[in-house]
Amino acid sequence: MEGSTRTEEKPIISVSQTTPEDIEGLQNVHFRTWLATYPNAEHGVTEDDIKAKFEEWHTPEDTARRKQTVAAPKSGEMHLVAKDAGKVVGFCRARRGDQENELVALYVLPEYQGQGVGSALWSRAAETLDLTKDTVLYAAEYNKNAIAFYEHLGFKDTGERTTDETLRMKSGSIIPEIKMVLKGTR
Ligand SMILES: CC(C)(COP(=O)(O)OP(=O)(O)OC[C@H]1O[C@@H](n2cnc3c(N)ncnc32)[C@H](O)[C@@H]1OP(=O)(O)O)[C@@H](O)C(=O)NCCC(=O)NCCS
């Protein structure tokens, strides 16, 4: 099933379940948005760091694994893509858990940001989450744009700060993270 959004100036964006054929496009969105978002002089995260991280992540084995994952998603897992005329321009992953939900990833190509794509992906994911329970997410502490976007959706800073060793860069730097929560309605 597909949903679409349209206004006069904006492209027609469809939101649908991710299929194995979408994975290369999704990886392109992932790489391009990381490169546009995460280099940070203060925290020593460079463009080279991001490029090296994606060489580590986007291997043929990883691509094959991701295709399998979306072909047979685990119960409670949501994999969505936003497309403009068949081209993947954004994606979202979310997980419905027994205790809480997690918004795992939400990325929109730089040239498609600010046009409603991120909120369309979130709305579609939220339909399948149990929003009576809390929904958590982790964002880069210096990613003020994403933090403001999530606040706009109702998420709040939990005060918790963390780092994820899988995000350790080849330069030794690491992206500091903030944990946010959308309180459940129960
Ligand atoms: C953060 C991101 C997902 C938001 O998606 P987007 O498509 O640009 O956002 P939208 O156009 O859907 O914005 C939806 C709403 O949020 C608001 N919003 C967006 N960015 C905002 C900001 N920086 N401050 C305040 N409000 C903001 C918009 O005004 C809009 O409000 P409206 O629905 O009342 O008109 C997208 O910009 C992105 O991919 N950024 C780079 C990658 C990233 O940081 N991902 C998050 C990783 S944790």
Short mmCIF file of N, CA and C in Angstrom, two decimals, residues 23 28 34 46 54 60 63 102 163 185:
data_model
loop_
_atom_site.label_atom_id
_atom_site.label_comp_id
_atom_site.label_asym_id
_atom_site.label_seq_id
_atom_site.Cartn_x
_atom_site.Cartn_y
_atom_site.Cartn_z
N ILE A 23 17.43 -1.33 -1.70
CA ILE A 23 18.56 -1.24 -0.77
C ILE A 23 19.71 -0.38 -1.31
N ASN A 28 22.60 4.78 -0.67
CA ASN A 28 23.05 6.06 -1.23
C ASN A 28 22.52 7.22 -0.37
N TRP A 34 24.74 11.23 5.75
CA TRP A 34 25.80 11.20 6.77
C TRP A 34 26.90 12.20 6.42
N THR A 46 35.64 13.85 10.71
CA THR A 46 35.98 14.41 9.39
C THR A 46 35.19 13.70 8.27
N PHE A 54 31.64 4.14 5.96
CA PHE A 54 30.74 3.53 4.98
C PHE A 54 31.44 2.45 4.17
N PRO A 60 29.49 -5.90 0.15
CA PRO A 60 28.52 -6.76 -0.55
C PRO A 60 27.75 -7.65 0.44
N THR A 63 25.08 -5.58 2.11
CA THR A 63 23.97 -5.32 1.18
C THR A 63 23.08 -6.55 1.09
N GLU A 102 11.32 2.05 19.33
CA GLU A 102 12.53 2.82 19.00
C GLU A 102 12.45 3.31 17.56
N THR A 163 27.56 7.18 24.07
CA THR A 163 28.33 6.98 22.84
C THR A 163 28.18 5.50 22.45
N THR A 185 1.22 7.62 25.50
CA THR A 185 -0.02 8.31 25.86
C THR A 185 -0.79 7.58 26.96
#
